[in-house]
Backbone as a ProteinNet text record, in pm:
[ID]
protein_1_A
[PRIMARY]
QVQLVESGGGLVQAGGSLRLSCAASGRTFINYALGWFRQAPGKEREFVSWINWTGARTDYADSVKGRFTISRDNAKLTLYLQMNSLIPEDTAVYYCARYIRGHYHDTSGYDYWGQGTQVTVSS
[TERTIARY]
14703.7	14827.1	14828.3	14791.8	14779	14631.5	14600.8	14461.5	14438.5	14338.6	14287.1	14135.4	14074.4	13931	13867.6	13782.3	13713	13585.6	13546.7	13421	13376.4	13252.9	13202.5	13110.3	13091.7	13001	12856.4	12768.1	12627	12549.7	12427.2	12337	12333	12351.7	12352.3	12287.1	12223.2	12164	12270.9	12243.1	12333.4	12359.5	12485.7	12527.1	12576.5	12555.2	12596.9	12741	12780.1	12918.4	12926.1	13036	13070.5	13220.5	13263	13404.8	13430	13509.9	13548.6	13677.5	13687.7	13808.2	13860.5	13990.1	14054.8	14152.9	14117.4	14203.2	14299.9	14427.2	14531	14619.2	14675.4	14779.1	14908.9	15001.2	15126.6	15204.4	15207	15284.6	15226.1	15098.5	15034.7	15022.8	15069.3	15050.8	15182	15263.9	15384.6	15477.4	15520.6	15614.3	15559.3	15428.4	15365.9	15272.3	15275.6	15171.3	15041.6	14930.1	14799.5	14708.1	14607.6	14514.1	14370.8	14280.5	14138.1	14095.5	14018.9	13957.1	13808.6	13732.7	13590.5	13544.6	13436.9	13384.4	13232.5	13168.7	13024.5	12990.5	12868.1	12830.4	12849.7	12915.8	12939.6	13048.7	13117.6	13220.8	13358.2	13460.6	13597.2	13625.4	13712.9	13757	13842.5	13809.1	13874.3	13943.9	14050.4	14129.4	14051.4	14063.4	14000.5	14105	14196.6	14292.9	14412.4	14522.7	14648.5	14718.2	14792.3	14867.1	14997.9	15107.1	15235.8	15246.8	15358.7	15365.9	15367.3	15415.2	15416.1	15288.3	15211.1	15094.5	15122.5	15247.5	15285.5	15244.3	15224.4	15186.9	15057	14969.6	14841.4	14808.1	14716.9	14666.5	14522.8	14448	14306.3	14267.5	14168.6	14106.7	14036.7	14034.2	13969.8	13823.7	13758.9	13617	13586.2	13686	13663.6	13745.2	13832.8	13920.8	13839.4	13876.3	13805.3	13689.9	13648.2	13538.1	13583.8	13683.4	13733.3	13868.8	13897.2	14026	14076.6	14195	14256.8	14353.4	14359	14451.5	14485.2	14585.1	14621.4	14671.5	14650.8	14701.1	14787.7	14917.7	15007.7	15010.2	14989.4	14985.6	14867.1	14755.8	14636.4	14627.1	14723.6	14725.2	14595.4	14551.8	14423.5	14434.6	14372.7	14359.3	14216.2	14200.2	14068.5	14041.1	13913.4	13868.7	13746.9	13765.5	13655.2	13590.3	13461.8	13389.1	13280.6	13293.5	13197	13130.1	13018.8	12944.8	12920.7	12874.4	12856.3	12749.1	12772.2	12679.9	12647.4	12536.1	12499.4	12608.1	12689.2	12797.5	12905.4	12905.4	12999	12955.3	12835.4	12785.1	12871.8	12925.7	13016.1	13057.6	13123.7	13195.2	13334.6	13375.1	13504.4	13602.2	13722.2	13826.4	13951.3	14015.1	14149.4	14248.7	14370.5	14471.6	14610.9	14705.8	14845	14921.5	14983.4	15061.6	15200.3	15249.3	15383.3	15476.7	15431.9	15520.1	15441.7	15504	15444.7	15345.4	15248.4	15149.5	15044.4	15036.8	14945	14799.3	14772.8	14636.1	14582	14663.1	14624.3	14623.6	14525.5	14513.1	14635.8	14710.6	14827.5	14938.9	14932.7	15032.6	15011.7	14909.9	14871.6	14869.9	14904.2	14911.8	14807.7	14767.6	14667.7	14549.1	14429.1	14303.9	14213	14134.1	14029.5	13908.7	13806.5	13686.5	13587.7	13603.9	13517.3	13404	13358.5	13243	13153.5	13023.1	12928.4	12894.4	12902.2	12858	12747	12631.5	12519.3	12473.1	12468.8	12428.3	12297.5	12193.6	12062.5	12046.3	11970.9	11949.2	11824.8
11966.2	11962.6	11842.6	11726.2	11605.3	11588.5	11580.9	11579.9	11487.9	11400.7	11318.6	11330.9	11375.8	11402	11330.7	11231.4	11156.5	11228.8	11208	11259.1	11172.5	11190.8	11121.5	11005	10970.1	10862.6	10902.1	10803.4	10829.2	10701.4	10717.3	10605.3	10578.3	10452.3	10414.7	10277.9	10254.9	10124.6	10023.7	9896.4	9790.4	9803.1	9786.8	9803.9	9943.2	10037.1	10173.7	10198.5	10325.8	10365.3	10485	10493.6	10609.4	10630.7	10754.4	10784.8	10853.9	10791	10848.9	10928	11036	11116.8	11127.4	11143.1	11164.8	11278.8	11394.9	11511.9	11511.1	11531.9	11519.3	11642.8	11666.8	11767.3	11712.1	11800.4	11757.7	11660.4	11683.2	11598.8	11459.9	11443.4	11312.3	11241.1	11303.3	11250.2	11225.4	11327.9	11319.3	11208.9	11122.4	11012.7	10901.9	10896.5	10789.5	10707.4	10576.5	10490.9	10515.8	10487.8	10513.5	10393.2	10381.9	10271.9	10313.5	10230.8	10241.4	10119.6	10143.5	10039.8	10067.9	9967.7	9988.1	9910.4	9958.4	9895.5	9903.6	9788.3	9779.3	9765.5	9802.5	9791.8	9650.6	9640.7	9512.3	9428.7	9483.8	9409.8	9471.3	9392.1	9441.2	9533.8	9630.8	9714.7	9630.8	9630.8	9543	9619.7	9560.7	9616.8	9618.3	9727.3	9739.8	9752.3	9848.8	9873.8	9951	9947.4	10010.3	10063.5	10173.4	10232.4	10287.4	10264.7	10315.1	10464.7	10523.4	10670	10733.1	10660.9	10714.9	10683.3	10587.7	10540	10426.8	10381.3	10278.1	10137.7	10115.5	9984	9994.2	9898.9	9894.2	9751.4	9736.7	9606	9621	9510.4	9512.1	9386.6	9401.6	9284.8	9203.5	9072	8986.2	9024.5	9072.7	9104.4	9222.8	9306.7	9425.3	9425.3	9328.3	9323.4	9317.3	9401.9	9409	9506.3	9552.7	9647.6	9785	9787.3	9911.9	9946.8	10076.2	10124	10233.8	10213	10313.8	10396.5	10525.1	10612.9	10731.5	10807.7	10926.5	11034.8	11158	11273.7	11350.4	11329	11389.7	11542.2	11595.4	11740.5	11801.8	11728	11774.9	11723.3	11643.4	11584.6	11509.1	11430.4	11362.6	11215.5	11130.6	10988	10959.9	10867.6	10833.9	10684	10650.4	10513	10513.3	10468.9	10454.7	10319.3	10319.9	10197.9	10176	10068.6	10032.3	9900.4	9873.3	9748.3	9721	9820.9	9809.6	9707	9637.7	9537.5	9571.8	9521	9555.4	9524	9423	9387.1	9494.4	9590.5	9702.5	9809.3	9798.1	9897.3	9901.8	10018.7	10035.9	10181.7	10215.4	10341.5	10318.8	10402.8	10390.1	10492	10445.9	10528.3	10527.5	10642	10644.9	10654.7	10608	10604.8	10610.5	10658.2	10667.3	10544.8	10478.2	10358.9	10395	10322.5	10348.1	10227.8	10108.7	9992.5	9864.4	9753.8	9623.9	9582.9	9502.8	9448.5	9553.8	9590.9	9697.4	9654.5	9524	9474.1	9477	9518.5	9520.5	9664.2	9695.4	9830.4	9874.3	9779	9813.4	9875.8	9867	9926.1	10073.2	10133.1	10270.9	10355.2	10482.7	10567.2	10678.4	10734.1	10840.2	10800.2	10834.5	10795.5	10915.1	10910.1	11008.5	10976.5	11060.1	11044.9	10944.5	10907.6	10811.1	10874.8	10804.7	10847.3	10726.1	10743.9	10633.3	10600.8	10472.8	10421.7	10320.9	10342.2	10251.4	10207	10075.7	10018.8	9944	9987.8	9925.6	9813.7	9710.6	9595.8	9612.2
11989.1	11912.9	11818.5	11870.1	11789.4	11755.9	11627.1	11585.8	11466.5	11479.1	11370.6	11375.8	11267.3	11265.5	11147.6	11177.5	11073.5	11031.1	10905.9	10854.8	10737.7	10694.1	10577.1	10604.8	10731.4	10764	10740.9	10746.9	10726.8	10706.2	10660.9	10634.6	10485.3	10447.5	10307.2	10291.4	10178.5	10150.4	10110.6	10135.8	10092	9942.5	9905.9	9768.4	9736	9826	9804.3	9843.1	9837.1	9861.4	9953.8	10026.8	10107.9	10099.3	10114.1	10126.3	10258.8	10342.8	10469.9	10454	10529.5	10531	10673.2	10685.5	10813.9	10796.4	10848.6	10841	10958.1	10930.1	11031.2	11037	11154.2	11167.7	11109.7	11077.9	11018.5	11104.2	11233.4	11323.2	11340.4	11313.3	11324.4	11189.9	11083.7	10949.8	10875.7	10866.3	10785.3	10836.4	10744.2	10769.4	10858.1	10875.7	10952.9	10866.1	10889	10835.7	10912.9	10849.8	10909.2	10887.7	10972.9	10960	10985.4	10935.5	10965.5	11046.6	11151.8	11232	11242.1	11283.8	11304.9	11427.3	11488	11608.1	11609.3	11615.8	11630.3	11778.5	11819.3	11960.9	12015.4	12130.6	12193	12129	12029.5	11958.5	11981.9	11957.8	11964.6	11846.8	11869.5	11760.5	11665.2	11536.6	11442.1	11330.7	11282.1	11174.2	11044.4	10970	10839.2	10728.8	10743.8	10638	10691.9	10617.2	10656.3	10533	10550	10440.1	10493.8	10421.6	10468.1	10441.9	10482.8	10484.3	10346.6	10246	10110.5	10032.7	10080.8	10009.4	9912.7	9906.2	9811.2	9854.2	9983.2	10033.3	10111.8	10088.4	10158	10196.6	10290.5	10327.3	10376.4	10367.2	10401.5	10477.7	10564.1	10623.8	10514.9	10533	10433.7	10410.7	10514.4	10505.5	10414.6	10386.9	10304.5	10176.6	10160.1	10043.8	9914.7	9821.1	9694.7	9694.2	9811.4	9822.3	9871.1	9959.3	10016.9	9957.7	9947.7	9901.6	9994.4	10050.7	10135.1	10050.5	10077.2	10007	10096.3	10055.8	10132.2	10039	10079.3	10007.5	10105.9	10096.7	10194.4	10184.2	10064.5	10048.2	10122.4	10126.9	10196.6	10339.5	10381.7	10516.1	10544.7	10447.3	10457.7	10419.2	10498.9	10474.4	10429	10335.3	10282.8	10293.2	10300.4	10285.3	10194.5	10071.2	9977.9	10000.8	10031.9	10064.4	9960.1	9884.6	9781.5	9816.1	9750	9769.6	9917.1	9987.8	10132.1	10167.8	10278.2	10329.7	10474.7	10529	10666.7	10769.2	10745	10836.4	10845.5	10753.9	10760.3	10859.8	10914.2	11008.4	11133.2	11164	11277.2	11285.9	11395.6	11404	11346.8	11254.1	11188.5	11244	11275.2	11334.2	11247.3	11233.5	11178.6	11293.8	11270.4	11375.1	11314.5	11393.4	11351.6	11396	11301.5	11329.5	11377.8	11479.6	11530.3	11516.5	11555.8	11550.9	11569.6	11533.2	11558.4	11451	11492.4	11400.2	11368	11243.1	11204.6	11204.5	11218.5	11227	11369.5	11464.4	11604.9	11657.6	11742.1	11795.5	11874.8	11931.5	12011.6	11929	11797.8	11711.6	11680.9	11738.7	11708.8	11835.5	11821.7	11940.4	11945.6	11832.1	11830.3	11745.3	11793.8	11730.3	11710.9	11604.1	11585.7	11670.4	11659.8	11742.1	11684.7	11560.6	11496	11418.2	11315.3	11237.2	11212.2	11230.4	11222.8	11078	11044.5	10915.3	10941.4	10881.2	10895.5	10757.1	10736.5	10608.6	10629.3	10563	10575.5	10474.5	10511.8	10426	10341.4
[MASK]
+++++++++++++++++++++++++++++++++++++++++++++++++++++++++++++++++++++++++++++++++++++++++++++++++++++++++++++++++++++++++++

């Protein structure tokens, strides 16, 4: 019933680009802010980006600011993360999630998560 499905990950050389997508059901998308997180092996899941329900407000982790762009298409029920100028440190599993309350940079502010999509950046 509640569904978030990431896609678009893959292997890319440093300096390249990828666009991640997160397809959502209406109940997990409409009128909710959404976020992207990432997790590398042995590391904590970390905040990447956030977007409010209309798409008018966004925020980014310092590590990706200026390189990544979050957007959403409410008509298509889809969240995007355009990733440019990729570096090996971006290698991780990327997750989309539905924001509910509190600090949007923390995982505790989200209630539903996708299954993740692997992004690997070679040097």
